XYZ file of C-alpha atoms in Angstrom:
465
model
C -24.663 -20.176 -3.361
C -23.840 -22.697 -6.067
C -22.778 -21.782 -9.564
C -25.277 -22.407 -12.391
C -24.963 -25.824 -14.088
C -22.311 -25.929 -16.778
C -20.354 -22.943 -15.450
C -17.114 -22.850 -13.504
C -17.090 -20.610 -10.422
C -14.703 -17.702 -10.846
C -11.588 -18.029 -8.693
C -10.129 -15.107 -6.792
C -6.739 -14.724 -5.117
C -5.382 -17.208 -7.647
C -2.340 -17.051 -9.898
C -1.805 -13.626 -11.448
C -0.701 -12.954 -15.003
C 3.096 -12.817 -15.340
C 3.314 -9.098 -16.326
C 1.014 -8.073 -13.476
C 2.947 -10.281 -11.063
C 6.244 -8.674 -12.073
C 4.806 -5.158 -11.698
C 3.349 -5.948 -8.282
C 6.630 -7.513 -7.167
C 8.579 -4.379 -8.140
C 6.074 -2.065 -6.452
C 5.970 -4.120 -3.262
C 9.758 -4.355 -3.120
C 10.013 -0.552 -2.998
C 7.114 -0.254 -0.540
C 8.711 -2.845 1.739
C 12.005 -0.943 1.882
C 10.072 2.286 2.445
C 8.032 0.583 5.146
C 11.154 -0.447 7.038
C 12.386 3.172 6.859
C 8.941 4.292 8.031
C 9.156 1.918 10.976
C 12.631 3.229 11.859
C 11.393 6.840 11.604
C 8.425 6.108 13.867
C 10.645 4.511 16.507
C 13.118 7.417 16.220
C 10.249 9.906 16.685
C 9.052 8.136 19.840
C 12.555 8.005 21.310
C 13.242 11.650 20.432
C 9.898 12.925 21.768
C 10.243 11.017 25.044
C 13.980 11.509 25.650
C 14.227 15.159 24.523
C 10.644 16.498 24.384
C 11.659 20.178 24.328
C 14.039 19.610 21.407
C 11.389 17.658 19.482
C 8.766 20.366 19.978
C 11.206 23.127 19.024
C 12.207 21.477 15.737
C 8.655 20.365 14.841
C 7.216 23.851 15.380
C 10.043 25.790 13.735
C 8.560 27.964 10.961
C 10.095 28.815 7.613
C 8.909 29.673 4.113
C 7.687 32.760 2.202
C 5.037 34.399 4.375
C 3.942 36.654 1.495
C 2.804 33.534 -0.377
C 0.999 32.126 2.640
C 3.648 29.431 3.065
C 5.281 30.315 6.387
C 4.759 26.820 7.773
C 6.154 24.756 10.612
C 8.405 21.789 9.897
C 5.528 19.510 10.931
C 3.174 21.195 8.448
C 5.741 21.100 5.633
C 6.000 17.342 6.215
C 2.227 16.832 6.304
C 1.162 19.215 3.545
C 4.274 19.248 1.353
C 6.029 15.898 1.519
C 2.797 13.902 1.670
C 1.777 15.502 -1.630
C 4.537 13.345 -3.168
C 3.062 10.267 -1.463
C -0.396 11.068 -2.832
C 1.062 11.814 -6.273
C 2.341 8.228 -6.374
C -1.030 7.040 -5.045
C -2.728 8.884 -7.934
C -0.485 7.130 -10.473
C -1.167 3.751 -8.815
C -4.885 4.373 -8.979
C -4.719 5.426 -12.639
C -2.703 2.340 -13.519
C -5.121 0.051 -11.676
C -8.010 1.646 -13.589
C -6.459 1.253 -17.055
C -4.180 -1.790 -16.756
C -4.680 -3.466 -13.388
C -7.354 -5.304 -11.412
C -9.741 -2.333 -11.382
C -9.970 -2.345 -15.181
C -12.212 -5.430 -15.195
C -15.468 -4.751 -13.306
C -15.782 -8.410 -12.322
C -12.278 -8.452 -10.851
C -12.600 -4.947 -9.389
C -15.738 -5.617 -7.375
C -13.855 -7.686 -4.782
C -11.105 -5.226 -3.709
C -13.497 -2.277 -4.017
C -16.114 -3.934 -1.830
C -13.446 -5.053 0.652
C -11.995 -1.526 0.807
C -15.403 0.140 1.211
C -16.430 -2.238 3.996
C -12.934 -1.935 5.464
C -13.471 1.817 5.804
C -17.167 1.846 6.702
C -17.035 -0.674 9.552
C -14.164 1.068 11.449
C -16.084 4.345 11.154
C -19.207 2.638 12.543
C -17.173 1.089 15.375
C -15.742 4.526 16.216
C -19.177 6.185 16.160
C -20.796 3.478 18.343
C -17.937 3.670 20.846
C -18.265 7.437 21.137
C -22.060 7.555 21.162
C -22.160 5.046 24.013
C -19.288 6.756 25.829
C -20.367 10.362 25.262
C -17.309 11.254 23.163
C -16.757 13.427 20.113
C -17.568 12.154 16.613
C -15.058 14.400 14.847
C -12.440 11.657 14.523
C -14.697 9.070 12.846
C -12.403 8.925 9.797
C -9.140 8.315 11.694
C -9.322 4.481 11.796
C -10.515 4.121 8.203
C -7.117 4.153 6.419
C -4.629 1.331 5.806
C -0.878 1.972 5.577
C 0.421 -0.486 2.959
C 4.089 0.444 3.505
C 3.891 -0.167 7.244
C 2.004 -3.447 6.684
C 4.685 -4.667 4.276
C 7.397 -3.602 6.722
C 5.786 -5.865 9.303
C 5.838 -8.716 6.781
C 9.514 -8.029 6.092
C 10.377 -8.007 9.798
C 8.519 -11.215 10.685
C 9.786 -12.972 7.544
C 6.422 -14.128 6.207
C 6.381 -14.836 2.474
C 2.834 -14.156 1.374
C 1.888 -15.546 -2.063
C 1.818 -12.880 -4.768
C -1.995 -13.023 -5.033
C -2.456 -12.082 -1.363
C 0.147 -9.311 -1.632
C -1.527 -7.976 -4.783
C -4.896 -8.051 -3.006
C -3.380 -6.041 -0.147
C -1.835 -3.557 -2.591
C -5.037 -3.074 -4.631
C -7.012 -2.767 -1.411
C -4.649 -0.018 -0.250
C -4.964 1.844 -3.578
C -8.771 1.930 -3.291
C -8.410 2.768 0.402
C -6.193 5.752 -0.509
C -8.786 6.938 -3.046
C -11.555 7.041 -0.446
C -9.215 8.622 2.101
C -8.509 11.387 -0.420
C -12.239 11.925 -0.918
C -12.792 12.032 2.850
C -10.054 14.657 3.270
C -11.394 16.744 0.385
C -15.060 16.608 1.416
C -15.047 16.518 5.222
C -11.925 18.457 6.142
C -12.285 21.562 4.001
C -13.798 24.327 6.136
C -13.484 27.402 3.908
C -12.438 27.888 0.291
C -10.466 30.701 -1.320
C -12.038 30.689 -4.776
C -9.257 32.761 -6.382
C -6.529 30.374 -5.214
C -8.650 27.351 -6.131
C -9.294 28.777 -9.590
C -5.563 29.376 -10.085
C -4.800 25.816 -8.995
C -7.391 24.424 -11.420
C -5.920 26.507 -14.252
C -2.499 25.119 -13.367
C -3.874 21.581 -13.458
C -5.409 22.310 -16.858
C -2.036 23.494 -18.152
C -0.382 20.405 -16.633
C -2.874 18.175 -18.493
C -2.410 20.083 -21.767
C 1.387 19.759 -21.614
C 1.015 16.027 -21.026
C -1.346 15.697 -23.990
C 1.119 17.598 -26.197
C 3.827 15.214 -24.921
C 6.037 18.063 -23.758
C 9.051 16.575 -21.965
C 11.397 17.894 -19.311
C 11.272 17.840 -15.533
C 12.210 21.544 -15.531
C 8.753 22.265 -17.005
C 6.634 20.053 -14.755
C 8.346 20.414 -11.369
C 7.994 24.246 -11.141
C 4.418 24.000 -12.433
C 3.638 21.303 -9.861
C 4.992 23.512 -7.060
C 2.768 26.415 -8.188
C -0.275 24.125 -8.347
C 0.512 22.768 -4.875
C 0.970 26.246 -3.369
C -2.303 27.522 -4.836
C -4.152 24.402 -3.668
C -2.760 24.886 -0.161
C -3.925 28.496 -0.085
C -7.346 27.548 -1.428
C -8.266 25.811 1.831
C -8.428 22.353 0.260
C -5.739 20.039 1.586
C -2.675 20.409 -0.598
C -2.209 16.649 -1.061
C -5.253 16.703 -3.377
C -3.055 18.493 -5.939
C -0.646 15.550 -5.899
C -3.445 13.058 -6.522
C -4.889 15.110 -9.368
C -1.542 15.340 -11.174
C -0.922 11.610 -10.690
C -4.293 10.763 -12.224
C -3.471 12.818 -15.328
C -0.454 10.742 -16.343
C -0.877 8.203 -19.140
C -0.504 4.705 -17.726
C -1.181 2.554 -20.798
C 1.602 1.528 -23.146
C 1.639 2.477 -26.782
C 3.188 0.386 -29.505
C 6.961 0.349 -29.175
C 6.952 1.546 -25.555
C 8.552 -0.607 -22.894
C 6.895 1.437 -20.134
C 4.128 4.019 -20.115
C 5.003 7.571 -18.961
C 3.079 6.999 -15.733
C 4.974 3.812 -14.919
C 8.290 5.493 -15.749
C 7.599 8.509 -13.518
C 6.260 6.292 -10.737
C 9.490 4.265 -10.909
C 11.463 7.502 -10.442
C 9.287 9.119 -7.760
C 8.262 6.107 -5.649
C 11.700 5.807 -3.954
C 11.507 9.524 -3.046
C 8.036 9.001 -1.611
C 8.728 5.754 0.248
C 12.299 6.506 1.236
C 12.151 10.218 2.107
C 8.722 11.871 2.147
C 6.768 9.362 4.249
C 9.555 8.622 6.782
C 10.085 12.371 7.365
C 6.340 12.803 7.862
C 6.430 9.961 10.389
C 9.418 11.510 12.160
C 7.515 14.746 12.837
C 4.055 13.223 13.381
C 4.610 10.053 15.412
C 6.492 11.725 18.264
C 4.088 11.375 21.177
C 5.008 11.178 24.853
C 4.245 7.652 26.044
C 3.580 7.033 29.733
C 1.441 4.793 31.836
C -1.098 7.562 32.219
C -1.179 8.274 28.469
C -1.750 4.603 27.643
C -4.484 4.447 30.296
C -6.167 7.471 28.715
C -6.116 5.823 25.265
C -8.178 2.897 26.558
C -10.536 4.940 28.734
C -11.321 7.955 26.554
C -14.033 7.152 23.961
C -12.367 9.097 21.123
C -9.075 7.206 21.405
C -10.651 3.864 22.305
C -12.796 4.210 19.171
C -9.642 4.622 17.076
C -8.019 1.512 18.582
C -11.150 -0.630 18.190
C -11.743 0.721 14.697
C -8.259 -0.292 13.545
C -8.068 -3.641 15.326
C -11.659 -4.882 15.123
C -13.336 -2.716 12.484
C -10.714 -3.191 9.777
C -10.537 -6.970 10.194
C -14.315 -7.454 10.314
C -14.969 -4.991 7.486
C -12.430 -6.299 4.982
C -13.098 -9.965 5.688
C -16.868 -9.439 5.701
C -16.785 -7.450 2.460
C -14.614 -10.082 0.786
C -16.682 -13.024 1.952
C -20.022 -11.456 1.033
C -18.763 -10.366 -2.396
C -17.370 -13.823 -3.142
C -20.619 -15.462 -2.076
C -22.975 -13.234 -4.048
C -20.805 -13.104 -7.190
C -20.447 -16.911 -7.200
C -16.672 -16.595 -6.868
C -14.638 -19.190 -4.999
C -11.386 -18.894 -3.128
C -8.190 -20.180 -4.754
C -7.604 -23.874 -4.036
C -4.230 -23.073 -2.440
C -5.659 -20.660 0.142
C -8.140 -20.738 3.003
C -10.451 -18.116 4.454
C -8.135 -17.969 7.453
C -5.572 -16.371 5.116
C -8.056 -13.621 4.263
C -8.669 -13.085 7.996
C -4.912 -12.664 8.542
C -4.533 -10.144 5.695
C -7.642 -8.273 6.900
C -6.108 -8.005 10.363
C -2.829 -6.798 8.857
C -4.763 -4.026 7.090
C -5.582 -2.667 10.552
C -2.156 -1.022 10.499
C -3.206 2.548 9.823
C -0.351 4.979 10.136
C 0.442 7.693 7.587
C -3.057 8.715 6.483
C -4.576 7.985 9.916
C -2.096 10.354 11.552
C -2.851 12.976 8.903
C -6.622 12.695 9.379
C -6.153 12.808 13.151
C -4.344 16.141 12.840
C -7.090 17.499 10.567
C -9.963 16.196 12.701
C -8.739 17.709 15.955
C -6.985 20.787 14.635
C -6.772 23.325 17.459
C -7.093 20.686 20.183
C -3.451 19.797 20.913
C -4.212 17.343 23.727
C -6.716 15.288 21.751
C -4.467 15.391 18.678
C -1.581 13.882 20.657
C -3.840 11.279 22.266
C -5.233 10.331 18.855
C -1.695 9.853 17.529
C -0.981 7.557 20.485
C -4.197 5.652 19.748
C -3.169 5.177 16.092
C 0.245 3.861 17.164
C -1.213 1.495 19.769
C -3.996 0.256 17.478
C -1.535 -0.344 14.641
C 0.818 -2.188 17.011
C -1.973 -4.476 18.270
C -3.110 -5.182 14.692
C 0.489 -5.989 13.703
C 0.921 -8.423 16.611
C -2.389 -10.199 15.902
C -1.622 -10.424 12.167
C 1.853 -11.792 12.917
C 0.376 -14.557 15.070
C -2.204 -15.468 12.408
C 0.314 -15.412 9.554
C 2.882 -17.502 11.436
C 0.357 -20.339 11.727
C 0.359 -20.741 7.935
C 3.931 -19.640 7.252
C 5.122 -23.056 6.040
C 2.255 -23.157 3.537
C 3.114 -19.648 2.300
C 6.765 -20.617 1.839
C 5.826 -23.647 -0.273
C 3.487 -21.527 -2.429
C 6.174 -18.871 -2.942
C 8.767 -21.513 -3.827
C 6.373 -22.957 -6.406
C 5.803 -19.479 -7.862
C 9.550 -18.777 -8.095
C 10.702 -22.193 -9.374
C 12.475 -22.022 -12.726
C 13.989 -25.450 -13.456
C 14.628 -24.709 -17.125
C 16.420 -21.427 -16.217
C 14.681 -19.409 -18.935
C 13.796 -16.516 -16.602
C 10.077 -17.390 -16.553
C 8.690 -19.240 -13.510
C 7.699 -22.777 -14.455
C 4.187 -22.326 -13.078
C 3.454 -19.986 -16.005
C 4.649 -22.541 -18.571
C 3.207 -25.807 -17.311
C 0.469 -25.881 -19.961
C 2.803 -25.192 -22.909
C 4.068 -28.160 -24.994
C 7.438 -26.454 -25.437
C 7.814 -26.327 -21.680
C 7.195 -30.058 -21.334
C 9.745 -30.809 -24.088
C 12.354 -28.643 -22.325
C 11.652 -30.257 -18.958
C 11.838 -33.754 -20.476
C 15.235 -32.882 -21.976
C 16.447 -31.505 -18.626
C 15.322 -34.609 -16.739
C 16.888 -36.849 -19.377
C 20.216 -34.993 -19.044
C 20.047 -35.302 -15.269
C 19.239 -39.018 -15.487
C 22.108 -39.592 -17.931
C 24.462 -37.726 -15.593
C 23.350 -39.851 -12.658
C 23.845 -43.036 -14.698
C 27.319 -41.925 -15.757
C 28.304 -41.100 -12.189
C 26.912 -44.436 -11.065
C 28.947 -46.301 -13.682
C 32.109 -44.431 -12.693
C 31.497 -45.156 -9.026
C 30.766 -48.816 -9.800
C 33.943 -49.159 -11.854
C 35.998 -47.611 -9.095
C 34.505 -50.007 -6.565
C 35.288 -53.008 -8.738
C 38.881 -51.774 -9.249
C 39.303 -51.317 -5.501
C 37.893 -54.744 -4.702
C 40.097 -56.564 -7.239
C 43.511 -56.159 -5.572
C 41.959 -56.829 -2.196
């Protein structure tokens, strides 16, 4: 579909603004470190569960907490319901920031990641349903393959050493934020069986007080942390998954800067909490959720049972087809064109990488098959295997273009005038060209001087000879 005469097709996945690029770089740096820890925790869980299965089960199912408050939970449940609330709190802040200051603020820019995320969740669900309808399986786990784990995906990038351009990384990050939003809605709508109205009402009152304190600009962690714990506990007892409380509180934070502010309150709190989420909460969740016994028979069951096969196909095939298809169709019908530096094969590779569904997929698997221990364990194995296959395929696709990615990243980072701002952001400014001309002139003069010195030395050496 051609653009109307006299108009320039809108580019996507092109150069980002410098402030947005810096923010994305900081966020991805923390997520990458957290992803490596997540990967280590997952491997540790597999080794522990297979080497010492009795020990793993004993620790995972050990209960503690105030029973009178309905919080006598196992270690596994504390990790899933408690620690993941921190993860979703950060996700709520990310979503709020994207809505007020990021790509989702502009409807024209937002349509691409939103459409890609929606298709990237819908197609895996369809793949799962078709696999189970044709194989006579259960449809309860349709939502398991719908989620992308950005931290795990970035950990894979860190391990294989692929330097994706900032635009592709930002696309992956924004995609994951929208993905998290829909995952939250799925958990809230489809995995809430019964509701305790009194506890829910108390949680909503707590959220109202939380919002009011923020509006009054009351400061002090000693005010908000105890209140947040009360809100979380009430939400847990209401029957709605407790992580929803974390999202709600994250969405309430102000994420736009006022005059004189270097960072908004939301950005400041995210900077403080993200390391706790990525470095502690999510890895501990992985440690007590990814421990499945792996054997030849278990792997055979994953590929022969429709429920688990649907999860694997949903992650590997559904995610790649959905995200790429949603991106391509949106670009075509909005008259947008791909950045000149990238190819559609790059979008295919990133779409395949998004098939790594770990944290939220494991959580949804536990919720979908609650009470069915065998199917829960097999679903966890399916998530691990599907994510591994997606990671291997994405690695192969990304390695093909790795030299191109390195050259693009070097161009983005180049700062010949050493002013702290990449040259690519200054190439259209006259002052930049004057500075670069002066730098090149100094270098040329230095080369001439060295040449004259070398020439004089040669003449002096030749004379006596």
